[in-house]
PDB file of C-alpha atoms in Angstrom:
ATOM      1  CA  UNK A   5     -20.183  44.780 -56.468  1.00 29.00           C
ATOM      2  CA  UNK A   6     -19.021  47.857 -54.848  1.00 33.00           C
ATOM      3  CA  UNK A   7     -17.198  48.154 -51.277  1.00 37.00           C
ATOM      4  CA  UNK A   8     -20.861  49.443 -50.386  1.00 39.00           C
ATOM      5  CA  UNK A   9     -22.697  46.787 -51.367  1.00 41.00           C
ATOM      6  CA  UNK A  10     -20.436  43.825 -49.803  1.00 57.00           C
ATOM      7  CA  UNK A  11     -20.702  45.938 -46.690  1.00 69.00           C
ATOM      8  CA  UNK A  12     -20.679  44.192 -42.846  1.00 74.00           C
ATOM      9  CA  UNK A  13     -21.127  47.457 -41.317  1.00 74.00           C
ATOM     10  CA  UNK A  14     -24.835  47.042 -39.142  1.00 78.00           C
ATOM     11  CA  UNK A  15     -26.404  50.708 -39.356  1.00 80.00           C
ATOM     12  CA  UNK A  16     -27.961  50.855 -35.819  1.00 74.00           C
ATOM     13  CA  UNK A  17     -24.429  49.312 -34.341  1.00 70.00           C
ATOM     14  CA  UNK A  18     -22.940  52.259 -35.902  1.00 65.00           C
ATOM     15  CA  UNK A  19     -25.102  54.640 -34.651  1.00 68.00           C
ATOM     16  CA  UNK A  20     -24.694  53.493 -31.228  1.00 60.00           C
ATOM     17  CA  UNK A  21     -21.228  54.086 -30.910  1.00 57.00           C
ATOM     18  CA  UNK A  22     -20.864  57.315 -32.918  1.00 62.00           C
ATOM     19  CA  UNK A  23     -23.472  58.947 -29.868  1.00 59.00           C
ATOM     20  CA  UNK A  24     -21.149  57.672 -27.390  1.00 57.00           C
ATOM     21  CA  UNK A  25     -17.811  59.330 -29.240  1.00 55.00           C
ATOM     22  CA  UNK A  26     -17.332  62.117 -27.606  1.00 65.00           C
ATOM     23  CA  UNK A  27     -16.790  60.324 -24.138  1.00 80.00           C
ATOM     24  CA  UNK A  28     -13.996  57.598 -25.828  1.00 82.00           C
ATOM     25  CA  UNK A  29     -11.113  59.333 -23.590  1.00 86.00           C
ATOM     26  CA  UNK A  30     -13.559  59.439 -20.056  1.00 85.00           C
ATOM     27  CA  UNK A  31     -11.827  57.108 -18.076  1.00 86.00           C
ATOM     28  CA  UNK A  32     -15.289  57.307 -16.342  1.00 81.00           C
ATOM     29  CA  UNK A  33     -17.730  57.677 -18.794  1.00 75.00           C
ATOM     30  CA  UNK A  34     -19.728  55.487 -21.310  1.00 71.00           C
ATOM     31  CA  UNK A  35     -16.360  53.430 -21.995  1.00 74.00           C
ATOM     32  CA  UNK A  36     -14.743  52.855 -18.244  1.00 76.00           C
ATOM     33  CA  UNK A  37     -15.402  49.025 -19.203  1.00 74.00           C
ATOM     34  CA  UNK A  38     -12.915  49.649 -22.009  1.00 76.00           C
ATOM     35  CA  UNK A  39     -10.469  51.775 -19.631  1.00 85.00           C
ATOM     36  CA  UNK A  40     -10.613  48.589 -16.921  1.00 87.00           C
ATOM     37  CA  UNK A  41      -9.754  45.914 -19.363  1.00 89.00           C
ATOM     38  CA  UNK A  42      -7.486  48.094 -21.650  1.00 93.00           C
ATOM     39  CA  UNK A  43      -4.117  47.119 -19.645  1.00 95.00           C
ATOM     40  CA  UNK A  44      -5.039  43.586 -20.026  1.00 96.00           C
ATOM     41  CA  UNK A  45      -5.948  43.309 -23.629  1.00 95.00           C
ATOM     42  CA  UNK A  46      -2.511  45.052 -23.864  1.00 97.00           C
ATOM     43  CA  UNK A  47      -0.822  42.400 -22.442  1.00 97.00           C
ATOM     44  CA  UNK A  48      -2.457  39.986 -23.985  1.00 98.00           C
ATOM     45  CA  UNK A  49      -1.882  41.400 -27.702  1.00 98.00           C
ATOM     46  CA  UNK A  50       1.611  42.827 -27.329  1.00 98.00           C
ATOM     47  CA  UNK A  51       2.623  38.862 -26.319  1.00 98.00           C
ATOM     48  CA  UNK A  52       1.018  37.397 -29.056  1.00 98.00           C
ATOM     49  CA  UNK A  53       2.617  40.405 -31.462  1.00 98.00           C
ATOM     50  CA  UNK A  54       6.260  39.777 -29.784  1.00 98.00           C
ATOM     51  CA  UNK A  55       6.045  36.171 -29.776  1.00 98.00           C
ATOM     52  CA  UNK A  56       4.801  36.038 -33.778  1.00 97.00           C
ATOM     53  CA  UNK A  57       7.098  38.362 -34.858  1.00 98.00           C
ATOM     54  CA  UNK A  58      10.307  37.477 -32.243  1.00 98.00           C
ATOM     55  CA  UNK A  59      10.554  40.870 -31.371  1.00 98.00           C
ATOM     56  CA  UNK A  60      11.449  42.184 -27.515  1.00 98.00           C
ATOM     57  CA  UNK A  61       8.983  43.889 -25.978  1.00 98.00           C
ATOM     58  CA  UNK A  62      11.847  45.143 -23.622  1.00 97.00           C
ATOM     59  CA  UNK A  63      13.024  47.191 -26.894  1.00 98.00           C
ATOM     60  CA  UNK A  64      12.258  50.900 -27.532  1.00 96.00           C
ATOM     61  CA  UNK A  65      10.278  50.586 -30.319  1.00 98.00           C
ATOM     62  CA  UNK A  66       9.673  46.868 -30.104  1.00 98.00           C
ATOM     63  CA  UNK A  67       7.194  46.981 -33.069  1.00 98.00           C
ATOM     64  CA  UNK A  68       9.170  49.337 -35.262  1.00 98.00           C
ATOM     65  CA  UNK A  69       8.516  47.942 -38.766  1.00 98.00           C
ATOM     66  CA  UNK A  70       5.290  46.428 -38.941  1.00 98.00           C
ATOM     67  CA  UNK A  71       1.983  47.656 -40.304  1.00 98.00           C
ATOM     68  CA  UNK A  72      -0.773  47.619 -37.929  1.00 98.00           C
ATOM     69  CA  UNK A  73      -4.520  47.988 -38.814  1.00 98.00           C
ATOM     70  CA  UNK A  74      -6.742  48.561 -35.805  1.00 98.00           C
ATOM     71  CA  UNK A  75     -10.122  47.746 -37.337  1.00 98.00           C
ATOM     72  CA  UNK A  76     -13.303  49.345 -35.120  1.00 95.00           C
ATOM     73  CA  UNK A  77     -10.701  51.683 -33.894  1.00 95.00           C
ATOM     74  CA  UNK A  78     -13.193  53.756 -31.706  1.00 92.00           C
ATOM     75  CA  UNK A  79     -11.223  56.549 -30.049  1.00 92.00           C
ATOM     76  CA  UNK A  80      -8.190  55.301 -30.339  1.00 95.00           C
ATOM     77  CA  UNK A  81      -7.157  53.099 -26.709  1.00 94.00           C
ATOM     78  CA  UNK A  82      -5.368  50.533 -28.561  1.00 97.00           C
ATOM     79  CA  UNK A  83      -4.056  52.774 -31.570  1.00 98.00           C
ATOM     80  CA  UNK A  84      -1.941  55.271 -29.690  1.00 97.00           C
ATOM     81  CA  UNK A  85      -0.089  52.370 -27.569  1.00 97.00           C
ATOM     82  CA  UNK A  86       0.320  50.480 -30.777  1.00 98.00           C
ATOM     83  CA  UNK A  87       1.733  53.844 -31.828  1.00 98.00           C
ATOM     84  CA  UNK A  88       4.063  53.933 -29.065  1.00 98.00           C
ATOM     85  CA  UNK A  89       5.625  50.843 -29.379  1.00 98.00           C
ATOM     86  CA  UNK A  90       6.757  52.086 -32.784  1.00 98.00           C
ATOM     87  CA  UNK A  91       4.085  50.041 -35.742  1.00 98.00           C
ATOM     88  CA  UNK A  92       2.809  52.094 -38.139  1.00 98.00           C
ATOM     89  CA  UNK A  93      -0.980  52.311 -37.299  1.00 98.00           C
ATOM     90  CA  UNK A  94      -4.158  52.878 -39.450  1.00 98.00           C
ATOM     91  CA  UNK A  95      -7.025  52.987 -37.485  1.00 98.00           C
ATOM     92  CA  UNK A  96     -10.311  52.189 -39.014  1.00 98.00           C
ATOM     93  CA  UNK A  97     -13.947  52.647 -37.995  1.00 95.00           C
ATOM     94  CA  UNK A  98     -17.507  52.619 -39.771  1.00 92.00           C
ATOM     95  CA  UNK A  99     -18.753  55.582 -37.245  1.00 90.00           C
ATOM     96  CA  UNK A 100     -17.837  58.586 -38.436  1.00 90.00           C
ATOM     97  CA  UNK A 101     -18.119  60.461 -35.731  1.00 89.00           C
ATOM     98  CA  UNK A 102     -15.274  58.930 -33.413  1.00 90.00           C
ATOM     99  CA  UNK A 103     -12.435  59.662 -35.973  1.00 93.00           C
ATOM    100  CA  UNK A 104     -12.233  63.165 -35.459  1.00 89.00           C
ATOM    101  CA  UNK A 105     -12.321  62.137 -31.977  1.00 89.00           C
ATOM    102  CA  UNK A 106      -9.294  59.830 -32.098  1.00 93.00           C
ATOM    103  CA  UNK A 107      -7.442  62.505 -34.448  1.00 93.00           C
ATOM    104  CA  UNK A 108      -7.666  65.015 -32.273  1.00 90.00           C
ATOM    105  CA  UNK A 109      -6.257  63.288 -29.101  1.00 91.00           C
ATOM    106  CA  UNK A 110      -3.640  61.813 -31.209  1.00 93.00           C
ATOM    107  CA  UNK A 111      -1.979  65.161 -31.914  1.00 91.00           C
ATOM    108  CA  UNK A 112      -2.135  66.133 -28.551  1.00 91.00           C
ATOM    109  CA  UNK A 113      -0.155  63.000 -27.369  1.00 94.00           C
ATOM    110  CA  UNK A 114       2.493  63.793 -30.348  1.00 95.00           C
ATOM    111  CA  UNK A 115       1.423  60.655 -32.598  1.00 97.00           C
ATOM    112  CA  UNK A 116       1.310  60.020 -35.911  1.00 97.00           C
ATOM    113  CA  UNK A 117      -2.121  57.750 -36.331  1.00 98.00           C
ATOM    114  CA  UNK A 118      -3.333  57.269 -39.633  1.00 98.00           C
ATOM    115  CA  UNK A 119      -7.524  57.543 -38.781  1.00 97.00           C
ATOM    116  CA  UNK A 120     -10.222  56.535 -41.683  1.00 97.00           C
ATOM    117  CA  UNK A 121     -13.740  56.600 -41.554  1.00 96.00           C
ATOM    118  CA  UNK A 122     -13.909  53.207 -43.607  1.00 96.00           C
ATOM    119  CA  UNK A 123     -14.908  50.103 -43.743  1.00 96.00           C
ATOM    120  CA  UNK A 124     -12.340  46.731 -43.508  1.00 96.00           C
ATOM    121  CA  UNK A 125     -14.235  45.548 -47.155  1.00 96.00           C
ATOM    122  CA  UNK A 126     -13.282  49.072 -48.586  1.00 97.00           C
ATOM    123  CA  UNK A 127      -9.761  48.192 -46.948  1.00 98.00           C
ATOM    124  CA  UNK A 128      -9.575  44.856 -48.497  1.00 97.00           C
ATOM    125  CA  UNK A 129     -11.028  46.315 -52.286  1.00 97.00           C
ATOM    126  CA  UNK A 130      -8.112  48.653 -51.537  1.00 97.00           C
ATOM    127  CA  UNK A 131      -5.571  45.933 -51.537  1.00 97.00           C
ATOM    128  CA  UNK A 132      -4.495  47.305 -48.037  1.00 98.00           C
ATOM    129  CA  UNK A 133      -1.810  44.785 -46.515  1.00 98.00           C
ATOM    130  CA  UNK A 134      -1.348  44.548 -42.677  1.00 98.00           C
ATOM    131  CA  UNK A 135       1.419  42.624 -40.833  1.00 98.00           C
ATOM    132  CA  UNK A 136      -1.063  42.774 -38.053  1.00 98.00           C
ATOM    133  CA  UNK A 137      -4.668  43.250 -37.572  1.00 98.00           C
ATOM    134  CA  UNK A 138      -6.497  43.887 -34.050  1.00 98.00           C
ATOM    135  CA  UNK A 139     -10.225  43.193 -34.281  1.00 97.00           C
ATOM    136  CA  UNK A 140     -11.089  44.053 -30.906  1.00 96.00           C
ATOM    137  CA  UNK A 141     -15.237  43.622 -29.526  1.00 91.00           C
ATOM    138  CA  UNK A 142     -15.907  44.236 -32.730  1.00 94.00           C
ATOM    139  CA  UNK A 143     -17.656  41.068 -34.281  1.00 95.00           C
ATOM    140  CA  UNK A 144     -20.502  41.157 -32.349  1.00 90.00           C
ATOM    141  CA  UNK A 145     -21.510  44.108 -34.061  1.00 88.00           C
ATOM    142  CA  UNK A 146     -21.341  43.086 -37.199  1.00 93.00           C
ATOM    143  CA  UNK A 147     -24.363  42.270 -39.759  1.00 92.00           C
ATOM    144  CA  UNK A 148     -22.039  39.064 -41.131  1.00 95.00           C
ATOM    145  CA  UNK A 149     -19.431  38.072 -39.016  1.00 96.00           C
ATOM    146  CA  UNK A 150     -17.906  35.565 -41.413  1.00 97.00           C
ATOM    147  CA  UNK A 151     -17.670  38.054 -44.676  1.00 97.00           C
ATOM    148  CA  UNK A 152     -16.220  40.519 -42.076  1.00 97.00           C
ATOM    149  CA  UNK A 153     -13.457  38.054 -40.932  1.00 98.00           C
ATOM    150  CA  UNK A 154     -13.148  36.858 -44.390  1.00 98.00           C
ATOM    151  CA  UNK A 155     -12.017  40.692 -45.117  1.00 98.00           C
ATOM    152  CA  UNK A 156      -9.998  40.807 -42.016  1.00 98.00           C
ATOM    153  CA  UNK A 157      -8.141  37.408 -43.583  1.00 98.00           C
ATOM    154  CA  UNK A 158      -7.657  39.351 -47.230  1.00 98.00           C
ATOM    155  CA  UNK A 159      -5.854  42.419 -45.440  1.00 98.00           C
ATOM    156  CA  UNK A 160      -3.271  40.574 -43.821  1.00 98.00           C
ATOM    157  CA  UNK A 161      -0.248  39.353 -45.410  1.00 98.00           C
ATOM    158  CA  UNK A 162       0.794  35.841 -46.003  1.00 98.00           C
ATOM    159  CA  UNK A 163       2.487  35.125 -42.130  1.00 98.00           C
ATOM    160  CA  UNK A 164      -0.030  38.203 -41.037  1.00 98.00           C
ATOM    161  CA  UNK A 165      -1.363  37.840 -37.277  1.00 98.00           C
ATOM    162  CA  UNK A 166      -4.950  38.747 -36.249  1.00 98.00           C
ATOM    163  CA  UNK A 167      -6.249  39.082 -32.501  1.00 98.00           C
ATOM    164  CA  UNK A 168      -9.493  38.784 -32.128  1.00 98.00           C
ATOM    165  CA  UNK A 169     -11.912  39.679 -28.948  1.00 97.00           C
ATOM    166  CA  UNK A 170     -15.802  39.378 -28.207  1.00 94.00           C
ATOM    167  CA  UNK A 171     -18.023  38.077 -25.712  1.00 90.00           C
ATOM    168  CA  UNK A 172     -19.126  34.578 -25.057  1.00 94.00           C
ATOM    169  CA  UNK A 173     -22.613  33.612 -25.579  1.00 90.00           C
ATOM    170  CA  UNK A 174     -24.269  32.125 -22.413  1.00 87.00           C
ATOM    171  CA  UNK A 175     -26.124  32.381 -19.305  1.00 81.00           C
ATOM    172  CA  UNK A 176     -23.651  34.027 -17.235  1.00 82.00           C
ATOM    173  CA  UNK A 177     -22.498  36.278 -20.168  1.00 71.00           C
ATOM    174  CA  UNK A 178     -26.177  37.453 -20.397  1.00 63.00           C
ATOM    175  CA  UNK A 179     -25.673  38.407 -16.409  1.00 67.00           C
ATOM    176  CA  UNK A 180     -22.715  40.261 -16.733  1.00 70.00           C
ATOM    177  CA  UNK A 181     -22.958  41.852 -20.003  1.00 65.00           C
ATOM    178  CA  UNK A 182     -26.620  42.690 -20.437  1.00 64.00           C
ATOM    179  CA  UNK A 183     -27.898  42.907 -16.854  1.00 61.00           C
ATOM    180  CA  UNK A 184     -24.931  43.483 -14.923  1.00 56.00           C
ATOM    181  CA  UNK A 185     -23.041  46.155 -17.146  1.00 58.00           C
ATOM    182  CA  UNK A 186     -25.886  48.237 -18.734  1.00 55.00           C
ATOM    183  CA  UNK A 187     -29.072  47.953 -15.965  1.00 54.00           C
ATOM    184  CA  UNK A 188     -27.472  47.585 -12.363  1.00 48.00           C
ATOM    185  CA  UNK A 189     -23.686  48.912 -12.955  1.00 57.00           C
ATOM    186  CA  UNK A 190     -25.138  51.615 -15.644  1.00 55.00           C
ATOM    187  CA  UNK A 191     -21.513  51.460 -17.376  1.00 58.00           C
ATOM    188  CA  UNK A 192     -23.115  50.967 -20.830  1.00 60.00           C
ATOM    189  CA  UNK A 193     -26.385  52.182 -22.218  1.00 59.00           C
ATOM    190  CA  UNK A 194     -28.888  49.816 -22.249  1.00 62.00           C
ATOM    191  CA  UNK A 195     -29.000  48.020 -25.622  1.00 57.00           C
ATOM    192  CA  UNK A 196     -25.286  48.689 -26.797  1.00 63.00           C
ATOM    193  CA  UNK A 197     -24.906  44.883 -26.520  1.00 66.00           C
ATOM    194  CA  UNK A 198     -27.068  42.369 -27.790  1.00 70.00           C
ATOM    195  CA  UNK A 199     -26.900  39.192 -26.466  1.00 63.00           C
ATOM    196  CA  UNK A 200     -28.203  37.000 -29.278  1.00 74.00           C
ATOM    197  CA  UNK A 201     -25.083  38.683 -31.376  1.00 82.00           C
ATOM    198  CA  UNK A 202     -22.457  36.923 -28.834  1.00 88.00           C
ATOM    199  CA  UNK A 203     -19.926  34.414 -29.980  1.00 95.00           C
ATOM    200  CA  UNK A 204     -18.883  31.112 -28.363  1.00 97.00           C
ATOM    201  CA  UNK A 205     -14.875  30.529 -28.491  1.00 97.00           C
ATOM    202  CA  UNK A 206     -16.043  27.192 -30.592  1.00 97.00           C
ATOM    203  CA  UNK A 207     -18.346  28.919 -33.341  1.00 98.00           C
ATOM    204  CA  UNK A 208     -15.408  31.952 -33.264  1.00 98.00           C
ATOM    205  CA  UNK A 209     -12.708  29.010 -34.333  1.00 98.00           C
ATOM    206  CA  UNK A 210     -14.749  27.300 -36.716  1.00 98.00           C
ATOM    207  CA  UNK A 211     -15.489  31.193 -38.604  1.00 98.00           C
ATOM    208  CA  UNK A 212     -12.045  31.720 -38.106  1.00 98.00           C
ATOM    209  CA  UNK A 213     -10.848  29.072 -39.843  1.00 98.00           C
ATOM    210  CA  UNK A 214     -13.760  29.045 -42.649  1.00 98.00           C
ATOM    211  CA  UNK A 215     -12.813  32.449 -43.626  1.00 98.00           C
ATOM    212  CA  UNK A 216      -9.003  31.263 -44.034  1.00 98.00           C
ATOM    213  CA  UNK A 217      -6.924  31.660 -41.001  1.00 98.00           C
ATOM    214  CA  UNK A 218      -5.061  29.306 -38.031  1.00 98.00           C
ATOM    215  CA  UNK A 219      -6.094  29.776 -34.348  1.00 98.00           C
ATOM    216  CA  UNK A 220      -3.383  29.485 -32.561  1.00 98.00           C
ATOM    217  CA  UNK A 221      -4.431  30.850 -29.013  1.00 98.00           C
ATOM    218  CA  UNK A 222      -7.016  31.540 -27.132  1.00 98.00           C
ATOM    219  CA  UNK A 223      -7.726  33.850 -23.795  1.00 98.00           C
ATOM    220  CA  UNK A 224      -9.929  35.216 -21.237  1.00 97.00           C
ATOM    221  CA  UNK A 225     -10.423  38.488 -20.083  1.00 94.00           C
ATOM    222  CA  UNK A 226     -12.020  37.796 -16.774  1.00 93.00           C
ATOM    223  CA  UNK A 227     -13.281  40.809 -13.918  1.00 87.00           C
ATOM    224  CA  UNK A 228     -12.854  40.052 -10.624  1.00 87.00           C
ATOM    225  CA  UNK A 229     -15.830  42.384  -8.674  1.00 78.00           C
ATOM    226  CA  UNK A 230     -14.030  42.079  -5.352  1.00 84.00           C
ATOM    227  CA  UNK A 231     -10.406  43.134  -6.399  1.00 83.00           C
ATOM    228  CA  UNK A 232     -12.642  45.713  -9.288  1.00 81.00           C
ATOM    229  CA  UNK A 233      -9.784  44.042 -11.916  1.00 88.00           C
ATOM    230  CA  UNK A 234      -9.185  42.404 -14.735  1.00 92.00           C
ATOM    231  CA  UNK A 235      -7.101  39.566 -15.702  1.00 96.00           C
ATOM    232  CA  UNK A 236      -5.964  37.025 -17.706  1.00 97.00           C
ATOM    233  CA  UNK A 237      -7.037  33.414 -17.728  1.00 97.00           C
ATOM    234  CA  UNK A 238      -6.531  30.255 -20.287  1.00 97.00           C
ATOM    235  CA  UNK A 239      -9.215  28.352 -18.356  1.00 97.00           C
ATOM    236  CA  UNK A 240     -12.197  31.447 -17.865  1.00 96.00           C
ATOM    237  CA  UNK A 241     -13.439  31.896 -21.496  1.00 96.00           C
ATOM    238  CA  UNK A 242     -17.313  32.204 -19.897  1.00 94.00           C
ATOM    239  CA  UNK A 243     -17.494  35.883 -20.670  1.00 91.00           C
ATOM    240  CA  UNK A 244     -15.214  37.853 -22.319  1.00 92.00           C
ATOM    241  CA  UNK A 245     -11.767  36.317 -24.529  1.00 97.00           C
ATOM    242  CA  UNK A 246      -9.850  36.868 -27.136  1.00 98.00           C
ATOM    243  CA  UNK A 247      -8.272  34.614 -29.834  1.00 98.00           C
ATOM    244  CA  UNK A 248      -5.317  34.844 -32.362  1.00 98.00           C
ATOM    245  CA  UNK A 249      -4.398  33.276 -35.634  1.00 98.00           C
ATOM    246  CA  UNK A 250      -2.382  33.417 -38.120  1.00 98.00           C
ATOM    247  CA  UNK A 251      -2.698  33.749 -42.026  1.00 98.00           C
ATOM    248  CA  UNK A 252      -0.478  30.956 -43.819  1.00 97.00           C
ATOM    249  CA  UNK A 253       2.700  31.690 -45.218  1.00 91.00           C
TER     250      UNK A 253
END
């Protein structure tokens, strides 16, 4: 079968995010949800990185030697720190439309971002090897979430760290996601999300291990509407979270 054929990619997901692509760097735009949580998904993944790897995050280049692939790239908000703290970056995503995007602002920060329009299958058919992968609100867009983490597990290498985010699947998530976000807040257009595509932390594990990988944390992203922030909590997993594992050596 071709890298086509085995395919995750969902069309209309795609085609959702490529309209938006031009507003990826609008700290008030389509993706100010993004903007708001990036600081705290930073925190969150350059831990787990440092920690994994026993490098100091007080360092220059703290990630200096390691091979990054930042899967669903979008614009680039997690690429170009990535970039910064000195991995060598590929950033990947299925809509073709944001990598010119994310090339574009990557020059004019002075970084050196290597930015595909491709798939993580393609990747994997490639025999692409990561030290790390970020797979960041992307799995509830996909049309098979285990064959996409299954390629995820195939591009890292043996001792290879992924970090993983989506949303929870609930009542509350339904509030704050669907209604909250995209009808009464207006951050999102309505329908970017859909709610039936969420992921419990529990179902994320069990695909996460099926597909060939070791949880080994798991984290909340929660907003607070009265301090308008975000941060980090081992107990809140109700809405959004993240989780990290760890390929065998």
């Amino acid at each position: 079968m071709t890298a086509e054929n085995q395919t995750t990619v969902d069309p209309a997901e795609v085609a959702k995010f490529e309209a938006m692509a031009a507003e990826w760097w609008d700290p008030t735009g389509k993706f100010k949800p993004l903007h708001m949580m990036n600081p705290v998904r930073l925190d969150y993944i350059t831990n787990q990185i440092a920690a994994e790897f026993g490098r100091d995050l007080n360092d220059v280049e703290p990630f200096k030697g390691l091979r990054l692939l930042d899967i669903g790239c979008g614009g680039g908000l997690l690429s170009e720190p990535m970039a910064r703290l000195g991995a060598t970056v590929i950033g990947a995503d299925a809509a073709a439309g944001n990598i010119p995007v994310a090339q574009v602002h990557a020059e004019q920060m002075g970084l050196e971002i290597d930015y595909r329009n491709c798939t993580a299958e393609s990747l994997a058919d490639a025999g692409e090897q990561f030290d790390v992968v970020l797979n960041m609100e992307v799995v509830e867009h996909v049309a098979d979430p285990l064959a996409y983490l299954t390629a995820c597990q195939q591009l890292l290498r043996p001792g290879g760290l992924m970090v993983a985010s989506t949303m929870n699947r609930n009542p509350k998530s339904y509030f704050v996601a669907i209604i909250g976000a995209e009808h009464i807040m207006r951050w999102l257009p309505k329908g970017t999300h859909e709610w039936s595509k969420f992921i419990t932390p529990d179902e994320l594990a069990d695909l996460i291990a099926t597909a060939g990988l070791s949880v080994v944390d798991r984290m909340g992203m929660v907003f607070n509407p009265l301090g308008w922030s975000w941060s980090l909590s081992a107990q809140d997993l109700s809405v959004n979270y993240a989780m990290t594992s760890v390929k065998p050596k």
